[in-house]
């Protein structure tokens, strides 16, 4: 399973957040694309439209379990995807910004 750490991510890296709506609304990484894992297959086209053509998709959830499953699916589809180890819990612990849709400070559920 291709994996990267939160500290390996750079500004501008494409981030796919697969947490559920309530988790997203509590707080997320700025600029991330939100497609909940429960809707992922039905909304797959949104990812292929938004993801960079020759770029990598960094998949994140709360702790890394759901994102690992989505990463495996994407790799099977031929997409360069990696799981973000430790998910948004590590993101927040590392001091990376977590915001709400309004741009206010958020938190990880």
mmCIF file of N, CA, C and O in Angstrom:
data_model
loop_
_atom_site.group_PDB
_atom_site.id
_atom_site.type_symbol
_atom_site.label_atom_id
_atom_site.label_comp_id
_atom_site.label_asym_id
_atom_site.label_seq_id
_atom_site.Cartn_x
_atom_site.Cartn_y
_atom_site.Cartn_z
ATOM 1 N N UNK A 1 0.846 -1.189 0.000
ATOM 2 C CA UNK A 1 0.000 0.000 0.000
ATOM 3 C C UNK A 1 0.885 1.243 0.000
ATOM 4 O O UNK A 1 1.661 1.423 0.917
ATOM 5 N N UNK A 2 0.775 2.063 -1.028
ATOM 6 C CA UNK A 2 1.565 3.302 -1.043
ATOM 7 C C UNK A 2 1.086 4.258 0.047
ATOM 8 O O UNK A 2 -0.112 4.518 0.164
ATOM 9 N N UNK A 3 2.017 4.721 0.854
ATOM 10 C CA UNK A 3 1.698 5.561 2.006
ATOM 11 C C UNK A 3 2.683 6.715 2.107
ATOM 12 O O UNK A 3 3.860 6.561 1.787
ATOM 13 N N UNK A 4 2.172 7.865 2.566
ATOM 14 C CA UNK A 4 3.031 9.008 2.873
ATOM 15 C C UNK A 4 2.637 9.537 4.239
ATOM 16 O O UNK A 4 1.502 9.342 4.695
ATOM 17 N N UNK A 5 3.566 10.223 4.872
ATOM 18 C CA UNK A 5 3.273 10.872 6.134
ATOM 19 C C UNK A 5 2.757 12.284 5.903
ATOM 20 O O UNK A 5 3.000 12.883 4.853
ATOM 21 N N UNK A 6 2.070 12.816 6.886
ATOM 22 C CA UNK A 6 1.547 14.180 6.800
ATOM 23 C C UNK A 6 2.669 15.169 6.514
ATOM 24 O O UNK A 6 2.509 16.091 5.709
ATOM 25 N N UNK A 7 3.821 14.960 7.132
ATOM 26 C CA UNK A 7 4.928 15.900 6.944
ATOM 27 C C UNK A 7 5.538 15.831 5.547
ATOM 28 O O UNK A 7 6.272 16.718 5.156
ATOM 29 N N UNK A 8 5.203 14.775 4.789
ATOM 30 C CA UNK A 8 5.693 14.658 3.409
ATOM 31 C C UNK A 8 4.859 15.482 2.430
ATOM 32 O O UNK A 8 5.291 15.708 1.298
ATOM 33 N N UNK A 9 3.673 15.899 2.850
ATOM 34 C CA UNK A 9 2.794 16.664 1.963
ATOM 35 C C UNK A 9 3.281 18.094 1.827
ATOM 36 O O UNK A 9 3.703 18.714 2.798
ATOM 37 N N UNK A 10 3.185 18.605 0.605
ATOM 38 C CA UNK A 10 3.594 19.974 0.314
ATOM 39 C C UNK A 10 2.363 20.787 -0.047
ATOM 40 O O UNK A 10 1.345 20.242 -0.472
ATOM 41 N N UNK A 11 2.470 22.110 0.102
ATOM 42 C CA UNK A 11 1.381 22.972 -0.337
ATOM 43 C C UNK A 11 1.118 22.708 -1.806
ATOM 44 O O UNK A 11 2.042 22.569 -2.597
ATOM 45 N N UNK A 12 -0.140 22.595 -2.164
ATOM 46 C CA UNK A 12 -0.490 22.354 -3.554
ATOM 47 C C UNK A 12 -0.678 20.891 -3.910
ATOM 48 O O UNK A 12 -1.164 20.580 -4.999
ATOM 49 N N UNK A 13 -0.291 19.962 -3.012
ATOM 50 C CA UNK A 13 -0.550 18.546 -3.271
ATOM 51 C C UNK A 13 -2.060 18.309 -3.275
ATOM 52 O O UNK A 13 -2.791 18.896 -2.469
ATOM 53 N N UNK A 14 -2.528 17.466 -4.177
ATOM 54 C CA UNK A 14 -3.952 17.181 -4.290
ATOM 55 C C UNK A 14 -4.366 16.248 -3.162
ATOM 56 O O UNK A 14 -3.797 15.168 -2.997
ATOM 57 N N UNK A 15 -5.358 16.680 -2.376
ATOM 58 C CA UNK A 15 -5.798 15.931 -1.203
ATOM 59 C C UNK A 15 -7.270 15.555 -1.340
ATOM 60 O O UNK A 15 -8.119 16.418 -1.600
ATOM 61 N N UNK A 16 -7.566 14.271 -1.199
ATOM 62 C CA UNK A 16 -8.928 13.746 -1.246
ATOM 63 C C UNK A 16 -9.316 13.300 0.158
ATOM 64 O O UNK A 16 -8.696 12.404 0.724
ATOM 65 N N UNK A 17 -10.344 13.933 0.721
ATOM 66 C CA UNK A 17 -10.830 13.614 2.062
ATOM 67 C C UNK A 17 -12.055 12.715 1.917
ATOM 68 O O UNK A 17 -13.047 13.111 1.309
ATOM 69 N N UNK A 18 -11.984 11.499 2.472
ATOM 70 C CA UNK A 18 -13.071 10.537 2.319
ATOM 71 C C UNK A 18 -13.888 10.354 3.602
ATOM 72 O O UNK A 18 -14.656 9.403 3.722
ATOM 73 N N UNK A 19 -13.767 11.296 4.536
ATOM 74 C CA UNK A 19 -14.564 11.222 5.765
ATOM 75 C C UNK A 19 -16.023 11.591 5.481
ATOM 76 O O UNK A 19 -16.336 12.149 4.440
ATOM 77 N N UNK A 20 -16.892 11.297 6.414
ATOM 78 C CA UNK A 20 -18.317 11.588 6.256
ATOM 79 C C UNK A 20 -18.592 13.081 6.449
ATOM 80 O O UNK A 20 -17.740 13.825 6.930
ATOM 81 N N UNK A 21 -19.799 13.502 6.068
ATOM 82 C CA UNK A 21 -20.147 14.921 6.067
ATOM 83 C C UNK A 21 -19.961 15.601 7.416
ATOM 84 O O UNK A 21 -19.459 16.726 7.483
ATOM 85 N N UNK A 22 -20.379 14.955 8.515
ATOM 86 C CA UNK A 22 -20.250 15.588 9.826
ATOM 87 C C UNK A 22 -18.785 15.804 10.196
ATOM 88 O O UNK A 22 -18.423 16.827 10.790
ATOM 89 N N UNK A 23 -17.925 14.867 9.821
ATOM 90 C CA UNK A 23 -16.499 15.009 10.094
ATOM 91 C C UNK A 23 -15.912 16.171 9.283
ATOM 92 O O UNK A 23 -15.120 16.969 9.785
ATOM 93 N N UNK A 24 -16.284 16.245 8.008
ATOM 94 C CA UNK A 24 -15.818 17.311 7.116
ATOM 95 C C UNK A 24 -16.239 18.670 7.659
ATOM 96 O O UNK A 24 -15.453 19.611 7.707
ATOM 97 N N UNK A 25 -17.522 18.786 8.066
ATOM 98 C CA UNK A 25 -18.045 20.059 8.533
ATOM 99 C C UNK A 25 -17.360 20.526 9.813
ATOM 100 O O UNK A 25 -17.196 21.727 10.022
ATOM 101 N N UNK A 26 -16.927 19.598 10.659
ATOM 102 C CA UNK A 26 -16.228 19.967 11.893
ATOM 103 C C UNK A 26 -14.863 20.581 11.584
ATOM 104 O O UNK A 26 -14.401 21.478 12.288
ATOM 105 N N UNK A 27 -14.214 20.100 10.530
ATOM 106 C CA UNK A 27 -12.922 20.647 10.150
ATOM 107 C C UNK A 27 -12.216 19.785 9.131
ATOM 108 O O UNK A 27 -12.307 18.554 9.176
ATOM 109 N N UNK A 28 -11.550 20.458 8.189
ATOM 110 C CA UNK A 28 -10.845 19.761 7.114
ATOM 111 C C UNK A 28 -9.650 20.591 6.654
ATOM 112 O O UNK A 28 -9.485 21.733 7.067
ATOM 113 N N UNK A 29 -8.856 19.993 5.800
ATOM 114 C CA UNK A 29 -7.703 20.691 5.230
ATOM 115 C C UNK A 29 -8.198 21.619 4.123
ATOM 116 O O UNK A 29 -9.045 21.233 3.312
ATOM 117 N N UNK A 30 -7.675 22.821 4.094
ATOM 118 C CA UNK A 30 -8.070 23.780 3.065
ATOM 119 C C UNK A 30 -7.703 23.246 1.682
ATOM 120 O O UNK A 30 -6.625 22.704 1.472
ATOM 121 N N UNK A 31 -8.636 23.369 0.759
ATOM 122 C CA UNK A 31 -8.386 22.959 -0.619
ATOM 123 C C UNK A 31 -8.611 21.491 -0.912
ATOM 124 O O UNK A 31 -8.504 21.061 -2.059
ATOM 125 N N UNK A 32 -8.924 20.694 0.111
ATOM 126 C CA UNK A 32 -9.165 19.262 -0.110
ATOM 127 C C UNK A 32 -10.475 19.054 -0.867
ATOM 128 O O UNK A 32 -11.410 19.838 -0.743
ATOM 129 N N UNK A 33 -10.523 17.985 -1.648
ATOM 130 C CA UNK A 33 -11.758 17.557 -2.297
ATOM 131 C C UNK A 33 -12.448 16.586 -1.350
ATOM 132 O O UNK A 33 -11.810 15.646 -0.857
ATOM 133 N N UNK A 34 -13.735 16.809 -1.093
ATOM 134 C CA UNK A 34 -14.474 15.946 -0.168
ATOM 135 C C UNK A 34 -15.417 15.031 -0.927
ATOM 136 O O UNK A 34 -16.363 15.488 -1.573
ATOM 137 N N UNK A 35 -15.138 13.736 -0.868
ATOM 138 C CA UNK A 35 -16.057 12.713 -1.365
ATOM 139 C C UNK A 35 -16.092 11.619 -0.295
ATOM 140 O O UNK A 35 -15.132 10.868 -0.152
ATOM 141 N N UNK A 36 -17.184 11.553 0.478
ATOM 142 C CA UNK A 36 -17.255 10.535 1.533
ATOM 143 C C UNK A 36 -17.089 9.127 0.969
ATOM 144 O O UNK A 36 -17.570 8.829 -0.127
ATOM 145 N N UNK A 37 -16.437 8.264 1.727
ATOM 146 C CA UNK A 37 -16.234 6.888 1.285
ATOM 147 C C UNK A 37 -17.570 6.223 0.964
ATOM 148 O O UNK A 37 -17.660 5.456 0.008
ATOM 149 N N UNK A 38 -18.603 6.546 1.724
ATOM 150 C CA UNK A 38 -19.908 5.920 1.497
ATOM 151 C C UNK A 38 -20.515 6.311 0.149
ATOM 152 O O UNK A 38 -21.376 5.603 -0.370
ATOM 153 N N UNK A 39 -20.069 7.416 -0.443
ATOM 154 C CA UNK A 39 -20.564 7.875 -1.750
ATOM 155 C C UNK A 39 -19.521 7.719 -2.846
ATOM 156 O O UNK A 39 -19.750 8.131 -3.977
ATOM 157 N N UNK A 40 -18.380 7.155 -2.521
ATOM 158 C CA UNK A 40 -17.229 7.266 -3.408
ATOM 159 C C UNK A 40 -17.433 6.673 -4.801
ATOM 160 O O UNK A 40 -17.140 7.327 -5.802
ATOM 161 N N UNK A 41 -17.925 5.460 -4.884
ATOM 162 C CA UNK A 41 -18.060 4.824 -6.196
ATOM 163 C C UNK A 41 -19.044 5.616 -7.064
ATOM 164 O O UNK A 41 -18.778 5.868 -8.239
ATOM 165 N N UNK A 42 -20.159 6.062 -6.475
ATOM 166 C CA UNK A 42 -21.157 6.821 -7.232
ATOM 167 C C UNK A 42 -20.621 8.178 -7.678
ATOM 168 O O UNK A 42 -21.030 8.710 -8.709
ATOM 169 N N UNK A 43 -19.688 8.751 -6.910
ATOM 170 C CA UNK A 43 -19.175 10.094 -7.211
ATOM 171 C C UNK A 43 -17.749 10.065 -7.777
ATOM 172 O O UNK A 43 -17.079 11.094 -7.843
ATOM 173 N N UNK A 44 -17.302 8.900 -8.211
ATOM 174 C CA UNK A 44 -15.938 8.715 -8.718
ATOM 175 C C UNK A 44 -15.583 9.726 -9.815
ATOM 176 O O UNK A 44 -14.457 10.222 -9.879
ATOM 177 N N UNK A 45 -16.539 10.063 -10.661
ATOM 178 C CA UNK A 45 -16.296 11.014 -11.742
ATOM 179 C C UNK A 45 -15.856 12.378 -11.250
ATOM 180 O O UNK A 45 -15.087 13.072 -11.925
ATOM 181 N N UNK A 46 -16.317 12.780 -10.066
ATOM 182 C CA UNK A 46 -15.886 14.064 -9.494
ATOM 183 C C UNK A 46 -14.379 14.061 -9.236
ATOM 184 O O UNK A 46 -13.715 15.071 -9.425
ATOM 185 N N UNK A 47 -13.872 12.918 -8.799
ATOM 186 C CA UNK A 47 -12.433 12.815 -8.559
ATOM 187 C C UNK A 47 -11.669 12.893 -9.865
ATOM 188 O O UNK A 47 -10.697 13.640 -9.974
ATOM 189 N N UNK A 48 -12.100 12.139 -10.866
ATOM 190 C CA UNK A 48 -11.348 12.125 -12.120
ATOM 191 C C UNK A 48 -11.374 13.487 -12.801
ATOM 192 O O UNK A 48 -10.426 13.847 -13.496
ATOM 193 N N UNK A 49 -12.430 14.280 -12.586
ATOM 194 C CA UNK A 49 -12.482 15.632 -13.137
ATOM 195 C C UNK A 49 -11.568 16.588 -12.385
ATOM 196 O O UNK A 49 -10.965 17.477 -12.980
ATOM 197 N N UNK A 50 -11.482 16.425 -11.068
ATOM 198 C CA UNK A 50 -10.745 17.382 -10.237
ATOM 199 C C UNK A 50 -9.256 17.054 -10.079
ATOM 200 O O UNK A 50 -8.436 17.947 -9.915
ATOM 201 N N UNK A 51 -8.918 15.778 -10.130
ATOM 202 C CA UNK A 51 -7.529 15.366 -9.876
ATOM 203 C C UNK A 51 -6.614 15.797 -11.016
ATOM 204 O O UNK A 51 -7.022 15.795 -12.174
ATOM 205 N N UNK A 52 -5.378 16.142 -10.688
ATOM 206 C CA UNK A 52 -4.428 16.484 -11.746
ATOM 207 C C UNK A 52 -4.163 15.274 -12.641
ATOM 208 O O UNK A 52 -4.048 14.152 -12.148
ATOM 209 N N UNK A 53 -4.100 15.504 -13.936
ATOM 210 C CA UNK A 53 -3.965 14.410 -14.897
ATOM 211 C C UNK A 53 -2.745 13.528 -14.636
ATOM 212 O O UNK A 53 -2.833 12.318 -14.689
ATOM 213 N N UNK A 54 -1.612 14.135 -14.386
ATOM 214 C CA UNK A 54 -0.393 13.355 -14.160
ATOM 215 C C UNK A 54 0.090 13.461 -12.725
ATOM 216 O O UNK A 54 1.257 13.190 -12.443
ATOM 217 N N UNK A 55 -0.802 13.872 -11.837
ATOM 218 C CA UNK A 55 -0.406 14.075 -10.449
ATOM 219 C C UNK A 55 -0.853 12.950 -9.549
ATOM 220 O O UNK A 55 -1.560 12.031 -9.962
ATOM 221 N N UNK A 56 -0.452 13.056 -8.333
ATOM 222 C CA UNK A 56 -0.753 12.054 -7.319
ATOM 223 C C UNK A 56 -1.964 12.482 -6.504
ATOM 224 O O UNK A 56 -2.133 13.656 -6.205
ATOM 225 N N UNK A 57 -2.788 11.509 -6.132
ATOM 226 C CA UNK A 57 -3.930 11.744 -5.254
ATOM 227 C C UNK A 57 -3.547 11.276 -3.854
ATOM 228 O O UNK A 57 -3.227 10.103 -3.656
ATOM 229 N N UNK A 58 -3.561 12.199 -2.899
ATOM 230 C CA UNK A 58 -3.269 11.891 -1.498
ATOM 231 C C UNK A 58 -4.619 11.706 -0.800
ATOM 232 O O UNK A 58 -5.420 12.643 -0.748
ATOM 233 N N UNK A 59 -4.867 10.504 -0.287
ATOM 234 C CA UNK A 59 -6.175 10.171 0.281
ATOM 235 C C UNK A 59 -6.075 10.202 1.807
ATOM 236 O O UNK A 59 -5.176 9.604 2.393
ATOM 237 N N UNK A 60 -7.036 10.923 2.431
ATOM 238 C CA UNK A 60 -6.996 11.093 3.881
ATOM 239 C C UNK A 60 -8.373 10.840 4.485
ATOM 240 O O UNK A 60 -9.392 11.086 3.846
ATOM 241 N N UNK A 61 -8.379 10.315 5.705
ATOM 242 C CA UNK A 61 -9.613 10.166 6.483
ATOM 243 C C UNK A 61 -9.270 10.577 7.912
ATOM 244 O O UNK A 61 -8.383 11.394 8.125
ATOM 245 N N UNK A 62 -9.942 10.038 8.898
ATOM 246 C CA UNK A 62 -9.661 10.425 10.286
ATOM 247 C C UNK A 62 -8.341 9.829 10.776
ATOM 248 O O UNK A 62 -7.502 10.519 11.325
ATOM 249 N N UNK A 63 -8.173 8.517 10.550
ATOM 250 C CA UNK A 63 -6.985 7.861 11.104
ATOM 251 C C UNK A 63 -6.216 7.002 10.108
ATOM 252 O O UNK A 63 -5.151 6.504 10.440
ATOM 253 N N UNK A 64 -6.757 6.807 8.909
ATOM 254 C CA UNK A 64 -6.032 6.065 7.887
ATOM 255 C C UNK A 64 -6.673 4.790 7.399
ATOM 256 O O UNK A 64 -6.223 4.219 6.410
ATOM 257 N N UNK A 65 -7.732 4.316 8.050
ATOM 258 C CA UNK A 65 -8.362 3.062 7.649
ATOM 259 C C UNK A 65 -9.207 3.181 6.388
ATOM 260 O O UNK A 65 -9.038 2.418 5.438
ATOM 261 N N UNK A 66 -10.131 4.134 6.394
ATOM 262 C CA UNK A 66 -10.987 4.309 5.218
ATOM 263 C C UNK A 66 -10.164 4.777 4.021
ATOM 264 O O UNK A 66 -10.382 4.331 2.892
ATOM 265 N N UNK A 67 -9.226 5.681 4.272
ATOM 266 C CA UNK A 67 -8.412 6.178 3.162
ATOM 267 C C UNK A 67 -7.556 5.070 2.569
ATOM 268 O O UNK A 67 -7.294 5.060 1.365
ATOM 269 N N UNK A 68 -7.139 4.108 3.376
ATOM 270 C CA UNK A 68 -6.371 2.973 2.851
ATOM 271 C C UNK A 68 -7.227 2.172 1.876
ATOM 272 O O UNK A 68 -6.749 1.753 0.816
ATOM 273 N N UNK A 69 -8.500 1.964 2.208
ATOM 274 C CA UNK A 69 -9.391 1.215 1.319
ATOM 275 C C UNK A 69 -9.611 1.958 0.006
ATOM 276 O O UNK A 69 -9.578 1.359 -1.073
ATOM 277 N N UNK A 70 -9.832 3.268 0.084
ATOM 278 C CA UNK A 70 -10.043 4.067 -1.124
ATOM 279 C C UNK A 70 -8.750 4.110 -1.944
ATOM 280 O O UNK A 70 -8.789 4.009 -3.175
ATOM 281 N N UNK A 71 -7.619 4.221 -1.279
ATOM 282 C CA UNK A 71 -6.332 4.226 -1.991
ATOM 283 C C UNK A 71 -6.165 2.930 -2.779
ATOM 284 O O UNK A 71 -5.778 2.956 -3.953
ATOM 285 N N UNK A 72 -6.465 1.794 -2.165
ATOM 286 C CA UNK A 72 -6.336 0.513 -2.858
ATOM 287 C C UNK A 72 -7.253 0.473 -4.079
ATOM 288 O O UNK A 72 -6.850 0.008 -5.143
ATOM 289 N N UNK A 73 -8.463 0.979 -3.953
ATOM 290 C CA UNK A 73 -9.399 1.025 -5.073
ATOM 291 C C UNK A 73 -8.831 1.887 -6.201
ATOM 292 O O UNK A 73 -8.852 1.493 -7.366
ATOM 293 N N UNK A 74 -8.319 3.064 -5.858
ATOM 294 C CA UNK A 74 -7.784 3.970 -6.876
ATOM 295 C C UNK A 74 -6.579 3.371 -7.592
ATOM 296 O O UNK A 74 -6.455 3.486 -8.820
ATOM 297 N N UNK A 75 -5.695 2.725 -6.843
ATOM 298 C CA UNK A 75 -4.526 2.085 -7.448
ATOM 299 C C UNK A 75 -4.985 1.010 -8.439
ATOM 300 O O UNK A 75 -4.439 0.884 -9.539
ATOM 301 N N UNK A 76 -6.028 0.268 -8.074
ATOM 302 C CA UNK A 76 -6.573 -0.758 -8.979
ATOM 303 C C UNK A 76 -7.138 -0.129 -10.258
ATOM 304 O O UNK A 76 -7.174 -0.767 -11.298
ATOM 305 N N UNK A 77 -7.569 1.135 -10.175
ATOM 306 C CA UNK A 77 -8.096 1.840 -11.340
ATOM 307 C C UNK A 77 -6.976 2.495 -12.159
ATOM 308 O O UNK A 77 -7.244 3.191 -13.137
ATOM 309 N N UNK A 78 -5.730 2.315 -11.711
ATOM 310 C CA UNK A 78 -4.600 2.873 -12.436
ATOM 311 C C UNK A 78 -4.248 4.300 -12.063
ATOM 312 O O UNK A 78 -3.487 4.967 -12.769
ATOM 313 N N UNK A 79 -4.780 4.776 -10.945
ATOM 314 C CA UNK A 79 -4.502 6.141 -10.491
ATOM 315 C C UNK A 79 -3.336 6.116 -9.510
ATOM 316 O O UNK A 79 -3.231 5.226 -8.661
ATOM 317 N N UNK A 80 -2.462 7.103 -9.633
ATOM 318 C CA UNK A 80 -1.336 7.258 -8.704
ATOM 319 C C UNK A 80 -1.897 7.817 -7.405
ATOM 320 O O UNK A 80 -2.097 9.032 -7.268
ATOM 321 N N UNK A 81 -2.204 6.943 -6.466
ATOM 322 C CA UNK A 81 -2.816 7.341 -5.195
ATOM 323 C C UNK A 81 -1.988 6.817 -4.035
ATOM 324 O O UNK A 81 -1.396 5.738 -4.123
ATOM 325 N N UNK A 82 -1.961 7.609 -2.954
ATOM 326 C CA UNK A 82 -1.261 7.206 -1.736
ATOM 327 C C UNK A 82 -2.132 7.511 -0.526
ATOM 328 O O UNK A 82 -2.901 8.473 -0.530
ATOM 329 N N UNK A 83 -2.007 6.678 0.487
ATOM 330 C CA UNK A 83 -2.726 6.865 1.741
ATOM 331 C C UNK A 83 -1.913 7.796 2.645
ATOM 332 O O UNK A 83 -0.702 7.640 2.778
ATOM 333 N N UNK A 84 -2.587 8.770 3.254
ATOM 334 C CA UNK A 84 -1.916 9.663 4.211
ATOM 335 C C UNK A 84 -1.986 9.002 5.580
ATOM 336 O O UNK A 84 -3.048 8.895 6.193
ATOM 337 N N UNK A 85 -0.832 8.533 6.036
ATOM 338 C CA UNK A 85 -0.724 7.769 7.274
ATOM 339 C C UNK A 85 -1.176 8.595 8.483
ATOM 340 O O UNK A 85 -0.744 9.726 8.661
ATOM 341 N N UNK A 86 -2.064 8.008 9.286
ATOM 342 C CA UNK A 86 -2.532 8.663 10.505
ATOM 343 C C UNK A 86 -3.662 9.645 10.283
ATOM 344 O O UNK A 86 -4.272 10.122 11.232
ATOM 345 N N UNK A 87 -3.941 9.986 9.039
ATOM 346 C CA UNK A 87 -5.082 10.811 8.689
ATOM 347 C C UNK A 87 -5.116 12.193 9.312
ATOM 348 O O UNK A 87 -4.099 12.779 9.668
ATOM 349 N N UNK A 88 -6.336 12.703 9.435
ATOM 350 C CA UNK A 88 -6.538 14.059 9.946
ATOM 351 C C UNK A 88 -6.144 14.193 11.409
ATOM 352 O O UNK A 88 -5.825 15.292 11.862
ATOM 353 N N UNK A 89 -6.133 13.095 12.153
ATOM 354 C CA UNK A 89 -5.670 13.173 13.547
ATOM 355 C C UNK A 89 -4.201 13.600 13.589
ATOM 356 O O UNK A 89 -3.826 14.467 14.373
ATOM 357 N N UNK A 90 -3.377 13.015 12.743
ATOM 358 C CA UNK A 90 -1.963 13.380 12.693
ATOM 359 C C UNK A 90 -1.796 14.755 12.045
ATOM 360 O O UNK A 90 -0.949 15.546 12.453
ATOM 361 N N UNK A 91 -2.618 15.050 11.030
ATOM 362 C CA UNK A 91 -2.604 16.362 10.385
ATOM 363 C C UNK A 91 -2.756 17.456 11.441
ATOM 364 O O UNK A 91 -1.975 18.396 11.512
ATOM 365 N N UNK A 92 -3.797 17.315 12.272
ATOM 366 C CA UNK A 92 -4.075 18.314 13.306
ATOM 367 C C UNK A 92 -2.961 18.336 14.355
ATOM 368 O O UNK A 92 -2.500 19.410 14.759
ATOM 369 N N UNK A 93 -2.496 17.160 14.776
ATOM 370 C CA UNK A 93 -1.437 17.069 15.787
ATOM 371 C C UNK A 93 -0.129 17.693 15.295
ATOM 372 O O UNK A 93 0.660 18.211 16.088
ATOM 373 N N UNK A 94 0.088 17.655 13.971
ATOM 374 C CA UNK A 94 1.308 18.227 13.394
ATOM 375 C C UNK A 94 1.210 19.750 13.244
ATOM 376 O O UNK A 94 2.151 20.387 12.773
ATOM 377 N N UNK A 95 0.065 20.307 13.632
ATOM 378 C CA UNK A 95 -0.094 21.754 13.554
ATOM 379 C C UNK A 95 -0.548 22.263 12.198
ATOM 380 O O UNK A 95 -0.532 23.469 11.946
ATOM 381 N N UNK A 96 -0.953 21.348 11.330
ATOM 382 C CA UNK A 96 -1.473 21.771 10.022
ATOM 383 C C UNK A 96 -2.855 22.388 10.228
ATOM 384 O O UNK A 96 -3.612 21.943 11.080
ATOM 385 N N UNK A 97 -3.202 23.390 9.425
ATOM 386 C CA UNK A 97 -4.488 24.055 9.631
ATOM 387 C C UNK A 97 -5.691 23.158 9.340
ATOM 388 O O UNK A 97 -5.687 22.396 8.375
ATOM 389 N N UNK A 98 -6.676 23.276 10.214
ATOM 390 C CA UNK A 98 -7.957 22.589 10.072
ATOM 391 C C UNK A 98 -9.014 23.681 10.095
ATOM 392 O O UNK A 98 -9.079 24.469 11.044
ATOM 393 N N UNK A 99 -9.833 23.754 9.027
ATOM 394 C CA UNK A 99 -10.811 24.836 8.907
ATOM 395 C C UNK A 99 -12.213 24.289 8.643
ATOM 396 O O UNK A 99 -12.379 23.148 8.253
ATOM 397 N N UNK A 100 -13.198 25.156 8.846
ATOM 398 C CA UNK A 100 -14.575 24.837 8.491
ATOM 399 C C UNK A 100 -14.840 25.384 7.091
ATOM 400 O O UNK A 100 -14.004 26.094 6.525
ATOM 401 N N UNK A 101 -16.017 25.109 6.549
ATOM 402 C CA UNK A 101 -16.376 25.639 5.232
ATOM 403 C C UNK A 101 -16.362 27.165 5.213
ATOM 404 O O UNK A 101 -16.105 27.772 4.186
ATOM 405 N N UNK A 102 -16.625 27.782 6.370
ATOM 406 C CA UNK A 102 -16.634 29.240 6.466
ATOM 407 C C UNK A 102 -15.223 29.813 6.596
ATOM 408 O O UNK A 102 -15.044 31.035 6.614
ATOM 409 N N UNK A 103 -14.231 28.930 6.708
ATOM 410 C CA UNK A 103 -12.852 29.389 6.850
ATOM 411 C C UNK A 103 -12.423 29.628 8.278
ATOM 412 O O UNK A 103 -11.312 30.086 8.539
ATOM 413 N N UNK A 104 -13.303 29.313 9.225
ATOM 414 C CA UNK A 104 -12.974 29.463 10.638
ATOM 415 C C UNK A 104 -12.146 28.255 11.096
ATOM 416 O O UNK A 104 -12.176 27.204 10.458
ATOM 417 N N UNK A 105 -11.436 28.392 12.233
ATOM 418 C CA UNK A 105 -10.710 27.243 12.756
ATOM 419 C C UNK A 105 -11.672 26.091 13.055
ATOM 420 O O UNK A 105 -12.759 26.306 13.593
ATOM 421 N N UNK A 106 -11.264 24.887 12.676
ATOM 422 C CA UNK A 106 -12.085 23.705 12.904
ATOM 423 C C UNK A 106 -11.354 22.715 13.790
ATOM 424 O O UNK A 106 -10.297 23.020 14.351
ATOM 425 N N UNK A 107 -11.910 21.532 13.909
ATOM 426 C CA UNK A 107 -11.291 20.467 14.684
ATOM 427 C C UNK A 107 -11.631 19.131 14.051
ATOM 428 O O UNK A 107 -12.550 19.028 13.235
ATOM 429 N N UNK A 108 -10.887 18.113 14.409
ATOM 430 C CA UNK A 108 -11.079 16.771 13.871
ATOM 431 C C UNK A 108 -11.965 15.966 14.814
ATOM 432 O O UNK A 108 -11.674 15.877 16.003
ATOM 433 N N UNK A 109 -13.040 15.425 14.271
ATOM 434 C CA UNK A 109 -13.929 14.546 15.060
ATOM 435 C C UNK A 109 -13.327 13.170 15.183
ATOM 436 O O UNK A 109 -12.665 12.686 14.302
#
